[in-house]
CSV table of C-alpha atoms in Angstrom, one decimal:
chain,number,residue,atom,x,y,z
A,263,TYR,CA,-5.9,18.0,30.2
A,264,VAL,CA,-3.2,16.0,28.6
A,265,VAL,CA,-1.3,12.9,29.8
A,266,CYS,CA,2.5,13.2,29.4
A,267,GLY,CA,4.8,10.3,30.7
A,268,GLY,CA,2.0,9.1,32.8
A,269,VAL,CA,1.4,12.5,34.5
A,270,LYS,CA,-1.9,14.2,34.0
A,271,ILE,CA,-1.4,18.0,33.3
A,272,ILE,CA,-4.6,20.1,33.8
A,273,SER,CA,-5.1,23.5,32.3
A,274,ASN,CA,-7.5,26.2,33.5
A,275,GLU,CA,-8.0,27.2,29.8
A,276,SER,CA,-10.1,25.6,27.2
A,277,MET,CA,-8.4,25.1,23.8
A,278,SER,CA,-9.8,23.7,20.5
A,279,PHE,CA,-7.6,21.9,17.9
A,280,VAL,CA,-8.0,19.6,14.9
A,281,THR,CA,-5.8,16.5,14.7
A,282,LYS,CA,-4.3,15.5,11.4
A,283,THR,CA,-5.3,12.0,10.1
A,284,HIS,CA,-2.3,9.8,9.3
A,285,PHE,CA,-4.0,8.6,6.2
A,286,SER,CA,-4.8,11.9,4.5
A,287,GLU,CA,-5.8,11.9,0.8
A,288,HIS,CA,-2.9,12.4,-1.5
A,289,GLN,CA,-2.4,13.8,-5.0
A,290,TYR,CA,-2.0,11.7,-8.1
A,291,VAL,CA,0.3,11.8,-11.2
A,292,ASP,CA,-0.9,11.1,-14.7
A,293,LEU,CA,1.7,8.9,-16.4
A,294,GLY,CA,-0.5,8.5,-19.5
A,295,LEU,CA,-1.7,5.1,-18.3
A,296,SER,CA,-5.2,3.6,-17.8
A,297,VAL,CA,-5.1,4.8,-14.1
A,298,LYS,CA,-3.4,7.6,-12.3
A,299,TRP,CA,-0.8,6.8,-9.5
A,300,ALA,CA,-0.6,8.3,-6.2
A,301,THR,CA,2.4,10.6,-5.6
A,302,TRP,CA,3.5,8.6,-2.5
A,303,ASN,CA,2.6,5.5,-0.5
A,304,VAL,CA,-0.3,5.0,1.9
A,305,GLY,CA,0.6,6.4,5.3
A,306,ALA,CA,3.3,8.6,3.9
A,307,GLU,CA,3.4,12.4,3.6
A,308,SER,CA,6.1,12.7,0.9
A,309,GLU,CA,7.2,10.7,-2.0
A,310,SER,CA,10.5,9.6,-0.3
A,311,GLU,CA,8.8,8.2,2.8
A,312,VAL,CA,8.0,4.5,3.0
A,313,GLY,CA,4.7,5.0,4.7
A,314,THR,CA,2.8,2.2,6.5
A,315,TYR,CA,3.7,-1.5,6.2
A,316,ILE,CA,0.4,-3.2,5.9
A,317,GLY,CA,-0.9,-6.8,6.0
A,318,TRP,CA,-2.9,-7.8,2.9
A,319,GLY,CA,-6.5,-6.8,3.1
A,320,ASP,CA,-6.2,-4.9,6.3
A,321,PRO,CA,-8.3,-1.7,6.0
A,322,THR,CA,-6.9,-0.2,9.2
A,323,GLY,CA,-3.2,-0.4,8.7
A,324,THR,CA,-2.9,-1.6,12.4
A,325,ASN,CA,-3.4,-5.4,12.2
A,326,SER,CA,-0.1,-6.8,13.5
A,327,SER,CA,-1.3,-10.5,13.5
A,328,TYR,CA,0.9,-13.1,11.9
A,329,LEU,CA,-1.9,-15.6,11.5
A,330,ALA,CA,-3.4,-16.1,8.1
A,331,ALA,CA,-6.9,-16.5,9.5
A,332,ASP,CA,-6.8,-12.8,10.6
A,333,TYR,CA,-6.6,-11.6,7.0
A,334,PRO,CA,-9.5,-11.7,4.4
A,335,THR,CA,-10.1,-14.4,1.9
A,336,ILE,CA,-11.7,-13.4,-1.4
A,337,ASP,CA,-12.9,-15.2,-4.6
A,338,PRO,CA,-9.7,-15.2,-6.7
A,339,SER,CA,-11.6,-14.1,-9.8
A,340,THR,CA,-12.1,-10.8,-8.1
A,341,THR,CA,-9.8,-8.3,-6.4
A,342,LEU,CA,-9.7,-6.3,-3.2
A,343,SER,CA,-9.8,-3.0,-5.3
A,344,GLY,CA,-12.5,-0.7,-4.1
A,345,THR,CA,-13.8,-3.0,-1.4
A,346,ILE,CA,-14.1,-2.8,2.4
A,347,HIS,CA,-10.7,-4.5,2.6
A,348,ASP,CA,-9.0,-2.0,0.4
A,349,ILE,CA,-7.2,0.5,2.7
A,350,ALA,CA,-6.6,3.0,0.0
A,351,HIS,CA,-10.3,3.1,-0.8
A,352,VAL,CA,-11.4,3.0,2.8
A,353,LYS,CA,-9.0,5.7,4.1
A,354,TRP,CA,-8.9,7.9,1.0
A,355,GLY,CA,-12.3,7.3,-0.5
A,356,LYS,CA,-13.6,8.4,-3.9
A,357,LYS,CA,-11.9,6.4,-6.6
A,358,TRP,CA,-8.7,5.5,-4.8
A,359,MET,CA,-7.9,1.8,-4.9
A,360,MET,CA,-5.1,-0.8,-4.4
A,361,PRO,CA,-3.6,-1.6,-7.8
A,362,THR,CA,-4.2,-4.8,-9.7
A,363,MET,CA,-1.4,-6.8,-11.2
A,364,ALA,CA,-2.4,-5.7,-14.7
A,365,GLN,CA,-2.0,-2.1,-13.6
A,366,TYR,CA,1.4,-2.8,-12.2
A,367,GLN,CA,2.4,-4.7,-15.4
A,368,GLU,CA,1.2,-1.6,-17.4
A,369,LEU,CA,3.4,0.6,-15.1
A,370,GLN,CA,6.3,-1.7,-15.8
A,371,SER,CA,5.9,-2.0,-19.6
A,372,LYS,CA,4.9,1.5,-20.6
A,373,CYS,CA,7.2,3.5,-18.3
A,374,THR,CA,10.9,4.0,-17.9
A,375,TRP,CA,12.4,2.8,-14.7
A,376,ALA,CA,15.6,4.2,-13.2
A,377,LYS,CA,17.3,3.5,-9.8
A,378,VAL,CA,17.8,6.8,-8.0
A,379,ASP,CA,18.3,8.1,-4.4
A,380,LYS,CA,15.8,10.7,-3.2
A,381,ASN,CA,16.5,12.4,0.1
A,382,GLY,CA,18.8,9.5,1.0
A,383,VAL,CA,16.1,6.9,0.1
A,384,ALA,CA,16.9,4.3,-2.6
A,385,GLY,CA,14.1,3.7,-5.0
A,386,TRP,CA,12.8,3.7,-8.6
A,387,GLN,CA,12.1,6.9,-10.6
A,388,ILE,CA,9.2,5.8,-12.9
A,389,THR,CA,8.6,8.1,-15.8
A,390,GLY,CA,5.7,7.9,-18.3
A,391,ALA,CA,5.9,8.6,-22.0
A,392,ASN,CA,4.3,12.0,-21.2
A,393,GLY,CA,7.4,13.0,-19.0
A,394,ASN,CA,5.6,12.8,-15.7
A,395,SER,CA,7.1,10.6,-13.0
A,396,ILE,CA,6.6,9.0,-9.6
A,397,PHE,CA,9.2,7.8,-7.1
A,398,LEU,CA,8.8,4.3,-5.6
A,399,PRO,CA,10.9,3.6,-2.5
A,400,GLN,CA,12.7,0.3,-2.2
A,401,ALA,CA,11.0,-0.4,1.1
A,402,GLY,CA,11.4,-4.2,1.3
A,403,TYR,CA,8.9,-5.7,3.7
A,404,TYR,CA,8.2,-6.2,7.5
A,405,ASN,CA,7.6,-9.6,9.2
A,406,PRO,CA,5.4,-9.1,12.2
A,407,HIS,CA,6.3,-12.6,13.5
A,408,GLY,CA,10.0,-11.9,14.0
A,409,LEU,CA,9.5,-8.0,14.1
A,410,THR,CA,12.1,-7.7,11.4
A,411,TYR,CA,12.5,-5.7,8.2
A,412,HIS,CA,13.9,-7.3,5.0
A,413,TYR,CA,15.4,-5.9,1.8
A,414,VAL,CA,14.9,-2.3,2.7
A,415,GLY,CA,16.9,-0.1,0.4
A,416,THR,CA,17.5,-3.0,-2.1
A,417,ASP,CA,14.1,-4.2,-3.3
A,418,ALA,CA,10.7,-2.7,-3.9
A,419,TRP,CA,7.9,-5.0,-2.5
A,420,TYR,CA,4.3,-3.6,-3.0
A,421,TRP,CA,1.0,-5.3,-2.5
A,422,THR,CA,-1.5,-5.8,-5.4
A,423,ALA,CA,-5.2,-6.3,-4.8
A,424,GLU,CA,-5.1,-9.9,-6.0
A,425,GLN,CA,-5.2,-13.2,-4.1
A,426,ASN,CA,-3.3,-16.3,-5.2
A,427,ASP,CA,-5.5,-18.7,-7.2
A,428,ASN,CA,-4.4,-21.9,-5.3
A,429,THR,CA,-3.5,-20.8,-1.7
A,430,GLU,CA,-5.9,-18.6,0.3
A,431,ALA,CA,-3.2,-17.7,2.7
A,432,TYR,CA,-1.1,-16.0,-0.1
A,433,ALA,CA,-1.5,-13.0,-2.2
A,434,ALA,CA,0.3,-11.4,-5.0
A,435,ASN,CA,2.8,-8.6,-4.7
A,436,VAL,CA,5.3,-6.9,-7.1
A,437,PHE,CA,8.9,-7.8,-6.6
A,438,LYS,CA,11.2,-5.0,-7.9
A,439,TRP,CA,9.6,-4.3,-11.2
A,440,ALA,CA,9.2,-7.7,-12.5
A,441,ALA,CA,6.4,-8.5,-15.0
A,442,ASN,CA,5.4,-11.6,-13.0
A,443,PRO,CA,4.1,-11.4,-9.4
A,444,LYS,CA,5.8,-12.9,-6.4
A,445,ILE,CA,3.3,-14.9,-4.3
A,446,ILE,CA,3.9,-14.4,-0.6
A,447,GLU,CA,2.1,-14.8,2.7
A,448,LYS,CA,-0.7,-12.3,3.4
A,449,VAL,CA,0.7,-11.9,6.9
A,450,LEU,CA,3.8,-10.1,5.8
A,451,HIS,CA,3.5,-6.4,5.8
A,452,LEU,CA,4.2,-4.4,2.6
A,453,PRO,CA,3.7,-0.8,1.6
A,454,ILE,CA,0.9,0.1,-0.9
A,455,ARG,CA,1.0,2.6,-3.7
A,456,ALA,CA,-2.6,3.4,-4.6
A,457,VAL,CA,-4.1,4.2,-8.0
A,458,TYR,CA,-6.8,6.7,-8.8
A,459,ASN,CA,-9.3,4.9,-11.2
A,460,GLU,CA,-11.8,7.1,-12.9
A,461,ALA,CA,-13.3,4.3,-14.8
A,462,PRO,CA,-16.5,2.7,-13.4
A,463,THR,CA,-16.1,-0.4,-11.4
A,464,SER,CA,-18.5,-3.2,-10.5
A,465,ASN,CA,-16.2,-5.1,-8.2
A,466,THR,CA,-17.8,-6.0,-4.9
A,467,GLY,CA,-14.9,-8.0,-3.6
A,468,GLY,CA,-16.5,-11.4,-3.6
A,469,SER,CA,-15.4,-11.8,0.1
A,470,THR,CA,-15.9,-15.3,1.3
A,471,THR,CA,-14.3,-14.8,4.7
A,472,THR,CA,-14.2,-11.6,6.6
A,473,PRO,CA,-12.0,-11.8,9.7
A,474,THR,CA,-12.3,-9.4,12.6
A,475,LEU,CA,-9.5,-6.9,12.1
């Protein structure tokens, strides 16, 4: 049976089907850098979709809390990349990870960035020296406290896997394409553009606090 509008509809026939996961694994693009970059955001199904706005360190993509205690705390000398708090690694598996700040800085310094519109979505076309490119929507961010979106269509805010050294409630994200990170509250929800890292990693996350998500 199915429930539609609160009404249960019962069928005499049995049918089988497979549901499509929202976080399906995506392809990557080789820009000639140390890691390969996903073709679109976590939770999206095309490069011009924003995907899912996610609180920092939420491996489910469903945590809507605006309390800092509901998001993980890690040793600042480590990152979330490849850990149980890394939604790209948890949902896509294999060698998919949230990017580090160094990987974003490499993307900024070794690629050409151009503002473009794709399917009516404002963003950055990022082209590597090898001619391959990805599109990064200017998705802004979502504030779960006020249920409001900010800077959509004007700025590209994306999470990195790194926590602020001095304030546990804050983490680093990239703002536009600046070389330096913008430190913001973990409770704000941002999109994530994953990387595919073929190099071995020994990061265990160094998690000191693991909240119930």
